[in-house]
Short mmCIF file of C-alpha atoms in Angstrom, two decimals:
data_model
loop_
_atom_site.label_atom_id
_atom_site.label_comp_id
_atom_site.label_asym_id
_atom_site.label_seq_id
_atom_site.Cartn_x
_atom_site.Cartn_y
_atom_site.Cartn_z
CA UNK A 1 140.24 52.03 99.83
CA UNK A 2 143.65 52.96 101.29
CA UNK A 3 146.65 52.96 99.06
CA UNK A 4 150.41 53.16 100.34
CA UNK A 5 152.70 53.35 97.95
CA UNK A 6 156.18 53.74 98.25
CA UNK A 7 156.12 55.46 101.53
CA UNK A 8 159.55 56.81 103.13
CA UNK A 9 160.05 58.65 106.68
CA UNK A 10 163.36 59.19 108.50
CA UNK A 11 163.72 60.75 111.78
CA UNK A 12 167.10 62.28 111.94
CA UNK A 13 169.39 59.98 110.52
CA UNK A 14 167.10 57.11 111.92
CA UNK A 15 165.18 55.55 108.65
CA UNK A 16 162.00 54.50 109.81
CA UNK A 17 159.88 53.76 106.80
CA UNK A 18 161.86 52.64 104.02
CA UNK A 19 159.71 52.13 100.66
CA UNK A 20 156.76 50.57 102.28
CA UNK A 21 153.60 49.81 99.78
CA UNK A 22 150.27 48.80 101.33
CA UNK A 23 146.73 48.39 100.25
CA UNK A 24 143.48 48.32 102.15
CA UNK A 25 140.29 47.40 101.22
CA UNK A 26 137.03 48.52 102.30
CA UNK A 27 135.71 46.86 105.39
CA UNK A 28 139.31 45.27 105.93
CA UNK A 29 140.83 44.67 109.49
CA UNK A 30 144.44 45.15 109.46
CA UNK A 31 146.66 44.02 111.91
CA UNK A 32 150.45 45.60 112.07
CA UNK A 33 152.76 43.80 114.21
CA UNK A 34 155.85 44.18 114.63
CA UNK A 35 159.12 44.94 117.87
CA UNK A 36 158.51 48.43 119.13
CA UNK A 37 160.49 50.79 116.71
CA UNK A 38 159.47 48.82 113.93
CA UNK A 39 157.77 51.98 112.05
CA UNK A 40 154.03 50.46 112.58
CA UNK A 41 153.07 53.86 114.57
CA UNK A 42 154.44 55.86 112.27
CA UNK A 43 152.95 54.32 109.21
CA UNK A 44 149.44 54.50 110.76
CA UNK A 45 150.28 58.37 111.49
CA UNK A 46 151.14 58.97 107.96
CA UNK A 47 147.71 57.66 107.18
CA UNK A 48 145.70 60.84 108.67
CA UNK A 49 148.47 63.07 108.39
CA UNK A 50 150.06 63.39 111.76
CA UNK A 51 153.43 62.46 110.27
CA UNK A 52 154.22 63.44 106.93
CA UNK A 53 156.41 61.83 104.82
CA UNK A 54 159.61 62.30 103.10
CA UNK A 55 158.65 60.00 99.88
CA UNK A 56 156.09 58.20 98.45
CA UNK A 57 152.25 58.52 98.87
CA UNK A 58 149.17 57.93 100.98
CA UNK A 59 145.62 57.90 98.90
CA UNK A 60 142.35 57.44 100.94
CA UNK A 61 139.58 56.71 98.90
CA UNK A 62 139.90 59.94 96.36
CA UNK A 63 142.37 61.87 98.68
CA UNK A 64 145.60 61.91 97.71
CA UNK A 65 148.71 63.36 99.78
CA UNK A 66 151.93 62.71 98.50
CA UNK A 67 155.52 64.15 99.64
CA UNK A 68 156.52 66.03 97.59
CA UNK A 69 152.99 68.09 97.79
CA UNK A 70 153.34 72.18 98.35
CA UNK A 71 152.56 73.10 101.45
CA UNK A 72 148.72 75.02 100.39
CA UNK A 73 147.54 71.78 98.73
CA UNK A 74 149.19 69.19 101.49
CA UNK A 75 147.22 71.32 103.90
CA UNK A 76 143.71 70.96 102.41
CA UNK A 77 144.68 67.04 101.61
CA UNK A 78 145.32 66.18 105.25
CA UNK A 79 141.94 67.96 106.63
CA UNK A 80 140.26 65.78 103.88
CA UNK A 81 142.48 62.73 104.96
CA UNK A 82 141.49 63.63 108.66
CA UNK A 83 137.43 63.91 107.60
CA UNK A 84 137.66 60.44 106.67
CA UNK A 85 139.68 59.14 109.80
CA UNK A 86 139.01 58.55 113.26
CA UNK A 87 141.86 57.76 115.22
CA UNK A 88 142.47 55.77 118.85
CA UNK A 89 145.60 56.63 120.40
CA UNK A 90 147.43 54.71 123.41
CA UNK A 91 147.59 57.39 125.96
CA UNK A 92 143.43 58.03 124.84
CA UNK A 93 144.16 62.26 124.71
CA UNK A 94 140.52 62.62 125.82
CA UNK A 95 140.20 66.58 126.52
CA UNK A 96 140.48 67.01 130.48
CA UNK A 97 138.66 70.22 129.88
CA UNK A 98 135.78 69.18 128.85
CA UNK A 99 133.02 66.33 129.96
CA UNK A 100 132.90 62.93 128.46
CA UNK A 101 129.91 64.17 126.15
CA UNK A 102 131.23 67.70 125.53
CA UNK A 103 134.56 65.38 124.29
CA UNK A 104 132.10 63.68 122.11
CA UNK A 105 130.14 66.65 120.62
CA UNK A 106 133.13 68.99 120.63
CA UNK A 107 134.42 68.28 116.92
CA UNK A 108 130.87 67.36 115.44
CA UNK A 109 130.18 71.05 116.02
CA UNK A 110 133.22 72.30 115.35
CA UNK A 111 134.32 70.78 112.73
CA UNK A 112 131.01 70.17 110.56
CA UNK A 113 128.83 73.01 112.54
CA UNK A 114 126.41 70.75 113.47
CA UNK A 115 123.44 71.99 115.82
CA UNK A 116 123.93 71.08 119.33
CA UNK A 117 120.66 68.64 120.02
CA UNK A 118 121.70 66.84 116.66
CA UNK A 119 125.34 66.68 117.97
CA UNK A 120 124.08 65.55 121.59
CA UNK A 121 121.97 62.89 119.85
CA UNK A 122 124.85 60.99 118.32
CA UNK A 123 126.91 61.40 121.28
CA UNK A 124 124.24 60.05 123.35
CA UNK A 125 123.71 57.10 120.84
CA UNK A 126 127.74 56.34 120.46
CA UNK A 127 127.97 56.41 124.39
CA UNK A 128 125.29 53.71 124.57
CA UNK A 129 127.22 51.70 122.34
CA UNK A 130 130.56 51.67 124.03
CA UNK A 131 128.82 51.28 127.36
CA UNK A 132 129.25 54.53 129.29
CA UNK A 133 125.87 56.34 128.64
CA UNK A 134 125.87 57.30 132.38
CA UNK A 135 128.91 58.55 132.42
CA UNK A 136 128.19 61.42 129.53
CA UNK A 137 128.74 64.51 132.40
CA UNK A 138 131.87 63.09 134.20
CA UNK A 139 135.08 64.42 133.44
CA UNK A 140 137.77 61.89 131.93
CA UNK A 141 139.67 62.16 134.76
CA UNK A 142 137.04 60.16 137.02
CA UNK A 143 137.05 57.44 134.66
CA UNK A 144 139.10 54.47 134.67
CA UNK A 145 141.63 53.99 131.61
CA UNK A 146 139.80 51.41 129.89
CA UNK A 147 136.22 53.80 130.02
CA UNK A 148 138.44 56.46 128.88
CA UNK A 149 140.07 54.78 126.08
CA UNK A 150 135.82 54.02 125.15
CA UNK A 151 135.44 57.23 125.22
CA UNK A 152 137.83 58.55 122.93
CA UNK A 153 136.86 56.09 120.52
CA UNK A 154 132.65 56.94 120.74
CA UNK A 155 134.82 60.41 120.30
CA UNK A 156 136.48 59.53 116.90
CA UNK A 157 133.15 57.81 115.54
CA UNK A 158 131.17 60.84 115.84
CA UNK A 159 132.95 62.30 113.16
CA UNK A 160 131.81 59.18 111.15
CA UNK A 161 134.86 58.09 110.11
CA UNK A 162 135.18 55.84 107.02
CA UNK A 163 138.48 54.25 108.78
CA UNK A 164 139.37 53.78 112.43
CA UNK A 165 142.78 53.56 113.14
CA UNK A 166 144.17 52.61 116.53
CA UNK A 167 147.73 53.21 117.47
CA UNK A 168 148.10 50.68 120.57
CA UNK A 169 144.95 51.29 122.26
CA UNK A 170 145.79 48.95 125.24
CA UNK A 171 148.95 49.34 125.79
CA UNK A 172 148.54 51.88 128.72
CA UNK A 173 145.87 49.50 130.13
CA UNK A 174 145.75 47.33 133.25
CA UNK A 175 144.68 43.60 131.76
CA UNK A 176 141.90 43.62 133.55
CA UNK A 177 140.33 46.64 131.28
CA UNK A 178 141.71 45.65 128.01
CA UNK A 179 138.65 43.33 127.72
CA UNK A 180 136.35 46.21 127.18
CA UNK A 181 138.12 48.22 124.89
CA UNK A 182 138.93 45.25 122.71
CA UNK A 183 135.44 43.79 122.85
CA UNK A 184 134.33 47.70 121.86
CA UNK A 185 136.68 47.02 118.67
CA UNK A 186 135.43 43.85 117.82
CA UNK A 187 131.83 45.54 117.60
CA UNK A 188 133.15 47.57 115.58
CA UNK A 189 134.88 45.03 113.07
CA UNK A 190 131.35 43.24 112.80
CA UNK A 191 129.83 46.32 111.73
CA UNK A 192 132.09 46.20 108.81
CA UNK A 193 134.33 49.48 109.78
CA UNK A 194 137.51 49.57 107.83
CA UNK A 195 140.33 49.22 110.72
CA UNK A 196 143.96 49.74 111.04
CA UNK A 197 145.02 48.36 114.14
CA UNK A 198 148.51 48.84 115.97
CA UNK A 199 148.73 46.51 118.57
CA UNK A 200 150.18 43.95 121.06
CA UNK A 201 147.32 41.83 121.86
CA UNK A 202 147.90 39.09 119.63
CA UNK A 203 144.52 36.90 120.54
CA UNK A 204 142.86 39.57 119.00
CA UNK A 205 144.96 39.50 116.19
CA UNK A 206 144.61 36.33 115.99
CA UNK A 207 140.46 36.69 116.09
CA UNK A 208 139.33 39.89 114.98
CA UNK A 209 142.04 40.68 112.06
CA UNK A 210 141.35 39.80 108.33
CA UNK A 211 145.03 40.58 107.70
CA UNK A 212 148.66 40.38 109.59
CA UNK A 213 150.82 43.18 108.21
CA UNK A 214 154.05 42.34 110.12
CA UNK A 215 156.78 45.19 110.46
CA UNK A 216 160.33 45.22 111.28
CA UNK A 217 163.11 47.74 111.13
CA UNK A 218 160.73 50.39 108.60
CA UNK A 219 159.80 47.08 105.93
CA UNK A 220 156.93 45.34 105.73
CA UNK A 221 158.71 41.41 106.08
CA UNK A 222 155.58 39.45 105.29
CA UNK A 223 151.61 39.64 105.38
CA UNK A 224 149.07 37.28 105.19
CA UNK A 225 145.94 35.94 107.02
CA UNK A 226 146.19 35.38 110.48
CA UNK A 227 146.02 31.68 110.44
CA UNK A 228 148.47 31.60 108.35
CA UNK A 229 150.98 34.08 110.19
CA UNK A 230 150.60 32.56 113.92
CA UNK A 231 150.51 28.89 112.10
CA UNK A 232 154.02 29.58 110.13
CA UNK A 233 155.68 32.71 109.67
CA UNK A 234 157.33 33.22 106.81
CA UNK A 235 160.57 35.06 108.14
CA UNK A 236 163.12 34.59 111.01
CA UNK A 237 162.09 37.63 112.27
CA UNK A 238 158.01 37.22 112.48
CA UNK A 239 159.52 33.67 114.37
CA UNK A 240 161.70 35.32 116.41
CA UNK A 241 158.87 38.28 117.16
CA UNK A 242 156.19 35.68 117.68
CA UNK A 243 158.67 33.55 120.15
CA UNK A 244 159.08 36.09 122.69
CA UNK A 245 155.46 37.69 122.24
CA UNK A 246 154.55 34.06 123.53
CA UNK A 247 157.03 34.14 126.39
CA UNK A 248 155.57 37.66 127.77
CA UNK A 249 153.36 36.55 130.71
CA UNK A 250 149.99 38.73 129.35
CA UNK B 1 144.77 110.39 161.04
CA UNK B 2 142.41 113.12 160.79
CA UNK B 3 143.89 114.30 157.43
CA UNK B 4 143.37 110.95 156.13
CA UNK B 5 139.79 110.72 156.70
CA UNK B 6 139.22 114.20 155.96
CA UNK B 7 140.86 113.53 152.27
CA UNK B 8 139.57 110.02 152.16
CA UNK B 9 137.51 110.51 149.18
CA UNK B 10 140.68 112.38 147.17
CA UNK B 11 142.46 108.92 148.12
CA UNK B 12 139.78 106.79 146.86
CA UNK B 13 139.92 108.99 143.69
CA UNK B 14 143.53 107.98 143.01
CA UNK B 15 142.98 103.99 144.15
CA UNK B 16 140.48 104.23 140.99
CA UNK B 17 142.65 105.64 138.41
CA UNK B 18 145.01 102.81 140.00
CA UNK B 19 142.98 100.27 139.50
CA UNK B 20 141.62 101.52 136.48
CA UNK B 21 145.12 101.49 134.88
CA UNK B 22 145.94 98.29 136.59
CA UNK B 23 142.46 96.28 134.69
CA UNK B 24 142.33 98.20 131.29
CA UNK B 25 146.24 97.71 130.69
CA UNK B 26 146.29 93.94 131.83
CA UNK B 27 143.15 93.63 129.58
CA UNK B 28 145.73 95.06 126.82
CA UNK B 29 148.25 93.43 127.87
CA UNK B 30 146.20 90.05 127.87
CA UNK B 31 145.52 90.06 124.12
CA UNK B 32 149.97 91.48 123.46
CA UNK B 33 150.96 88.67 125.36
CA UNK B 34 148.35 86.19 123.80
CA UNK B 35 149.28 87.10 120.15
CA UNK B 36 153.02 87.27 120.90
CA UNK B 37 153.15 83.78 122.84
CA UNK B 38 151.50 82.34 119.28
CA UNK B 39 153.82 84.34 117.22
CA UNK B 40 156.60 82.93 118.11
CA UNK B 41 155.62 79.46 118.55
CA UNK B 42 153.04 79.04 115.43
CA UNK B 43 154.74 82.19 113.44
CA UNK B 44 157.24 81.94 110.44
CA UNK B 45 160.95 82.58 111.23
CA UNK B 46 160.50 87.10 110.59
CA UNK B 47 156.89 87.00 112.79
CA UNK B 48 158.39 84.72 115.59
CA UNK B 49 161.66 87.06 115.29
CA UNK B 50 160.17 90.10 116.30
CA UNK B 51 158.25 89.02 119.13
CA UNK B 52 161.26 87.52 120.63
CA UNK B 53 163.04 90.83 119.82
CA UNK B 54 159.86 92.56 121.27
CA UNK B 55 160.15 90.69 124.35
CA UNK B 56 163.63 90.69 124.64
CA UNK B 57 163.63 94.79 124.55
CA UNK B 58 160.85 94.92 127.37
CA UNK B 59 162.29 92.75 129.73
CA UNK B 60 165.76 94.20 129.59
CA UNK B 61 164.68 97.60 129.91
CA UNK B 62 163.43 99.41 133.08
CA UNK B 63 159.71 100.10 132.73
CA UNK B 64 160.36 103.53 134.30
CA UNK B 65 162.12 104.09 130.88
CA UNK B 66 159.90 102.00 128.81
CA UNK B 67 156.91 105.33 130.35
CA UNK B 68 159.52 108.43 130.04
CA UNK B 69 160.21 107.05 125.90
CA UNK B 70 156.49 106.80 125.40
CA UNK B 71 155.76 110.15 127.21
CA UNK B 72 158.55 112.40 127.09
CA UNK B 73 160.27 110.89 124.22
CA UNK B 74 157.55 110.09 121.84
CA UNK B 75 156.64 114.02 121.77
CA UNK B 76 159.86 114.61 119.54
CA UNK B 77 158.17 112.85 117.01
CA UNK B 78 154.97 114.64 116.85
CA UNK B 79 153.75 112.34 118.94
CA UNK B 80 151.87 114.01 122.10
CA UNK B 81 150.10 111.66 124.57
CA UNK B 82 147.69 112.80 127.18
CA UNK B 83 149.31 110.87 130.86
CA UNK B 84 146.45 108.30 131.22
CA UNK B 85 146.99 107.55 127.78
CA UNK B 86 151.31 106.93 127.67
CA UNK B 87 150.15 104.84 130.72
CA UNK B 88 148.13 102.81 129.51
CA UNK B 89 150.01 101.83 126.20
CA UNK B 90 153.18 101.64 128.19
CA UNK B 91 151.80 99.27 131.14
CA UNK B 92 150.10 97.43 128.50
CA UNK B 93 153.34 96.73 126.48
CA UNK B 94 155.08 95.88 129.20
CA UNK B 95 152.31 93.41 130.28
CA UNK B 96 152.08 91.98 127.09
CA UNK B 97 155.87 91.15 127.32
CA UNK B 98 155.62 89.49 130.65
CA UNK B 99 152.36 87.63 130.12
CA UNK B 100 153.73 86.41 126.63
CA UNK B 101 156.32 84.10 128.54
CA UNK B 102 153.72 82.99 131.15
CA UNK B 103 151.58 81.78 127.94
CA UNK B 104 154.06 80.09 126.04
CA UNK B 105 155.14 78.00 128.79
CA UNK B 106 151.43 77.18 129.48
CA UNK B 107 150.75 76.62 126.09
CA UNK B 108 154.06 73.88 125.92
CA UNK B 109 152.93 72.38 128.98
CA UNK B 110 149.71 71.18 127.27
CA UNK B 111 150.36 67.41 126.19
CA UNK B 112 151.26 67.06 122.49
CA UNK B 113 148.53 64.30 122.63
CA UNK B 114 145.70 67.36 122.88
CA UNK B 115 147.06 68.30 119.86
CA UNK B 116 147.26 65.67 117.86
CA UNK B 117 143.84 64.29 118.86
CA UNK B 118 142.05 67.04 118.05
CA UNK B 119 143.64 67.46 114.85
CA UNK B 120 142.85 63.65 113.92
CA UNK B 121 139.20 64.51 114.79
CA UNK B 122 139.33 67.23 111.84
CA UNK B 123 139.95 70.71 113.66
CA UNK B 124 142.22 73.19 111.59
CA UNK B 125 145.34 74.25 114.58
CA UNK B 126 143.72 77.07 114.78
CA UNK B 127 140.45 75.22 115.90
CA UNK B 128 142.40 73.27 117.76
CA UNK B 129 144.73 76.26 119.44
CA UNK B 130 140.99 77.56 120.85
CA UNK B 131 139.08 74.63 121.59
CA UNK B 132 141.71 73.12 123.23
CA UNK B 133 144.97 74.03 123.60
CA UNK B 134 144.13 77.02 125.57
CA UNK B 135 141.63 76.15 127.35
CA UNK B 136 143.82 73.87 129.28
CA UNK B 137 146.65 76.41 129.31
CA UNK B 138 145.00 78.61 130.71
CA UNK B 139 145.13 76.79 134.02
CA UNK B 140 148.46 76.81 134.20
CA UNK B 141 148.56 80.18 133.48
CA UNK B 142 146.22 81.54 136.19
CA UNK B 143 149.01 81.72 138.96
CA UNK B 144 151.54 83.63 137.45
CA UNK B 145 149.11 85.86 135.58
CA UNK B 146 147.41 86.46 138.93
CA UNK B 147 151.30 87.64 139.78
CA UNK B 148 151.63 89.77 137.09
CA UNK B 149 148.88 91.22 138.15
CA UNK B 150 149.80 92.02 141.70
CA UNK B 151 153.00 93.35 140.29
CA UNK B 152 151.12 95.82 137.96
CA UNK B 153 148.94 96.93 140.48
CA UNK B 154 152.04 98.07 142.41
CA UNK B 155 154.00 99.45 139.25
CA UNK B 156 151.52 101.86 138.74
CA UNK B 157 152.65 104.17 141.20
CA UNK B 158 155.41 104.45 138.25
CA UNK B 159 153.13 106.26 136.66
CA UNK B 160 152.64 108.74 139.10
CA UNK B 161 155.74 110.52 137.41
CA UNK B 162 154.14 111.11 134.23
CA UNK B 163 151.49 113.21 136.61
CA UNK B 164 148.95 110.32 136.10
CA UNK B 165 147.13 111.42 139.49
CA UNK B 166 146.34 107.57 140.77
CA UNK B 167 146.99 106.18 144.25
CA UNK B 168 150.66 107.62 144.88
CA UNK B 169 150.50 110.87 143.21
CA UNK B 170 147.64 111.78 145.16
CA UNK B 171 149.39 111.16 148.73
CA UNK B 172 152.18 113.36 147.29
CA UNK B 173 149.44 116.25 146.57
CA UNK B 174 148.11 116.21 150.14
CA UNK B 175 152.03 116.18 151.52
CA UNK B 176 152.93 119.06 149.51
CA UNK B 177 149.85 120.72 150.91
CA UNK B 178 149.58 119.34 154.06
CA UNK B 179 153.46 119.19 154.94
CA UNK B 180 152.97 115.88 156.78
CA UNK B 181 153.97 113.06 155.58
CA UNK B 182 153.38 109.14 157.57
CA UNK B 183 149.95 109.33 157.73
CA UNK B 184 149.26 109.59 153.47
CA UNK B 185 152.04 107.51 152.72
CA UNK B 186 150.69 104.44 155.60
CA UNK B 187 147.26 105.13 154.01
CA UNK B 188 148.07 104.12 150.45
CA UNK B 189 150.58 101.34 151.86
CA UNK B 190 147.16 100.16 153.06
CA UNK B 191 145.01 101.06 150.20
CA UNK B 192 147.43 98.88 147.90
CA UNK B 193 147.31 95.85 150.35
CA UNK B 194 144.05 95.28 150.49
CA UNK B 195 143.73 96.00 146.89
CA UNK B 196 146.69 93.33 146.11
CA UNK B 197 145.08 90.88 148.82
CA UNK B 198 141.69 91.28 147.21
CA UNK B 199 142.89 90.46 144.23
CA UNK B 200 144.83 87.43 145.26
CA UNK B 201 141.72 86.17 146.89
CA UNK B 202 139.57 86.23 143.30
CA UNK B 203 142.24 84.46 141.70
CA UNK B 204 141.92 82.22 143.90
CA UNK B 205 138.26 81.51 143.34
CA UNK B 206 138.94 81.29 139.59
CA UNK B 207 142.01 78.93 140.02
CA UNK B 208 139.40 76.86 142.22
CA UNK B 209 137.04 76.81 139.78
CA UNK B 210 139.23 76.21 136.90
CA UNK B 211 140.79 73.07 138.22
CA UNK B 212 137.60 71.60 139.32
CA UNK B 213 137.57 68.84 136.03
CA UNK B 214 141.13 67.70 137.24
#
């Protein structure tokens, strides 16, 4: 369903993807770990487009968006890319502006011009489902981080997303709310959603993912199933990544 | 005193024209500065160019010039305007100049985050630019705009020298026929404060209002 190939992305002079190949299939839940700076983030942003890069190429289902694209076709590649994405981010980039369930409707209209009440409906039914139905006329800025970050995903699934993709979605969390964003996810992964996931919370890893992907200096060093990963990583580094992960007092 | 009250209505007459010029050039100048903060942050390299050039000419000039070019000097050309009119596109230009600097910097204050996350939910930037980039900077924007404002509401008198007959040239009329004075020149001082404070005052209901979701 998702196909990297050859992908390559340098900041500056700073190399942060370098040739990485990866493929996804339907209803797969991918893990990427990997030290911060690893080029995890910036792989999952080349996946709807927020990063483009400077070699290789992305395909989502039929979409295709390579580097070397001119700029007219890139363009209508990425909204197509975007259609089929819903993305999670850490610092959730709910709209202040607007109340939790005109966040929700907001691109549903927008984007796909659908009626209001239809719009509303969905809203009202993804709301449910991660929880904060009562919350739908508060403004995100009366709502705790981890109702916020539930939010913004019932936000990316009303666009009914073929993929999710979360880049760290509890890493500007308290503990105590990481629970219900996670257990929101894990929904999610029983439902059969194709998911990308970009995080630190290795029991849920460890639980929820059908695949490690682990990530280190802009390569993909090894990948396998979860029980195989935590039980005996292949390289130094996943060793050496999963030794202090353990040591962090979570 | 008497004079005053006895040519209070002539007064009024030229507080309108002020704040007529004052509301239909910010309106103008609302829409310059709008398009010329987005040209030069969303424009290629020639659009973004010439607003900065734009800008760049209207702040370093006096706006008592920028009004003489568009009246007297635009004439040479063929180009004839009636007073209201050179006042109106020369406030409004100016405006547009000032506002355009208030905008972009309310526009880069918004988090890049907006951005991206309405872009991963499928809006085009310019979708995105509407829904909700400026929503949000428009809050930011509200106090200095309601400055600009105030400070166009006061530069109008400028005008008065291109015989637009608003608030100021209309105390000069009654001098010249009156030959006093203090009491015209106290009465508009007073006419433009309370116009200036009223103002304030509705910008601050709409700043109030704005800022109620944060």
């Amino acid at each position: 369903m998702i196909e990297v190939s050859h992908l390559s992305k340098s900041f500056g002079s700073l190399s942060v993807l370098k040739d990485v190949s990866l493929d996804i299939r339907q209803g797969e839940i991918v893990v990427l770990l990997g030290p911060s700076g690893s080029g995890k983030s910036t792989l999952l942003r080349c996946l709807n487009g927020l990063e483009q890069a400077d070699a290789g190429s992305v395909r989502i289902d039929s979409v295709r968006i390579e580097a070397m694209m001119r700029a007219k076709e890139r363009k209508k590649a990425v909204h197509e890319l975007r259609s089929l994405t819903g993305m999670v981010f850490q610092s959730f980039n709910l709209f202040p502006h607007l109340t939790v369930l005109d966040n929700v409707i907001m691109a549903p209209m927008t984007v796909k011009n659908m009626p209001k009440e239809q719009a509303v409906e969905i809203a009202e039914r993804l709301l449910g489902k991660v929880g904060l139905a009562e919350k739908r006329d508060e403004y995100p800025s009366r709502l705790s981080g981890g109702q916020q970050q539930r939010v913004a995903i019932a936000r990316a699934l009303a666009m009914e997303p073929k993929i999710m993709l979360f880049d760290e979605p509890t890493s500007a969390l308290d503990p105590e709310l990481t629970g219900e964003v996670l257990q929101v996810m894990r929904q999610l992964a029983e439902e059969g959603m194709t998911m990308v996931v970009v995080t630190h919370e290795m029991k849920f890893a460890q639980e929820v993912a059908n695949r490690i992907v682990f990530m280190s200096e802009g390569i993909i060093q090894e990948e396998g199933a979860p029980e195989h990963f935590f039980a005996g990583p292949k390289t130094e580094r996943a060793r050496k990544f999963l030794r202090q992960m353990a040591q962090e007092p979570v | 005193m008497k004079l005053v009250m006895d040519n209070l209505g002539f007064l009024f007459t030229g507080a309108y024209y002020t704040l007529l010029i004052t509301i239909v050039s910010m309106f103008f100048g609302l829409f310059i500065g709008l398009f010329t903060a987005i040209a030069r942050l969303k424009g290629n390299r020639l659009v973004a160019g010439i607003a900065r050039v734009y800008v760049s000419i209207i702040r370093g000039t006096p706006i008592i010039v920028q009004i003489f070019i568009i009246y007297y000097g635009l004439p040479d050309y063929g180009i004839a305007l009636q007073p209201m009119t050179a006042a109106y596109i020369s406030l409004s230009i100016n405006i547009g100049a000032y506002l355009s600097e208030t905008f972009r910097g309310a526009i880069l204050s918004v988090d890049k985050g907006q951005t991206e996350a309405a872009l991963s939910l499928g809006l085009t930037p310019w979708q995105t630019m509407r829904k909700v980039v400026l929503p949000q900077a428009a809050r930011t924007a509200i106090p200095p705009m309601g400055n600009t404002f105030i400070g166009i509401l006061k530069e109008t008198s400028l005008v008065s020298i291109v015989t637009v007959t608003e608030l100021l040239r209309s105390a000069q009329l009654l001098i010249a026929q009156y030959y006093v004075a203090m009491p015209f020149y106290l009465a508009i001082a007073i006419m433009y404060w309370v116009m200036s404070t009223g103002f304030s005052a509705i910008l601050n209901v709409i700043e109030r209002k704005l800022s109620k979701a944060y």
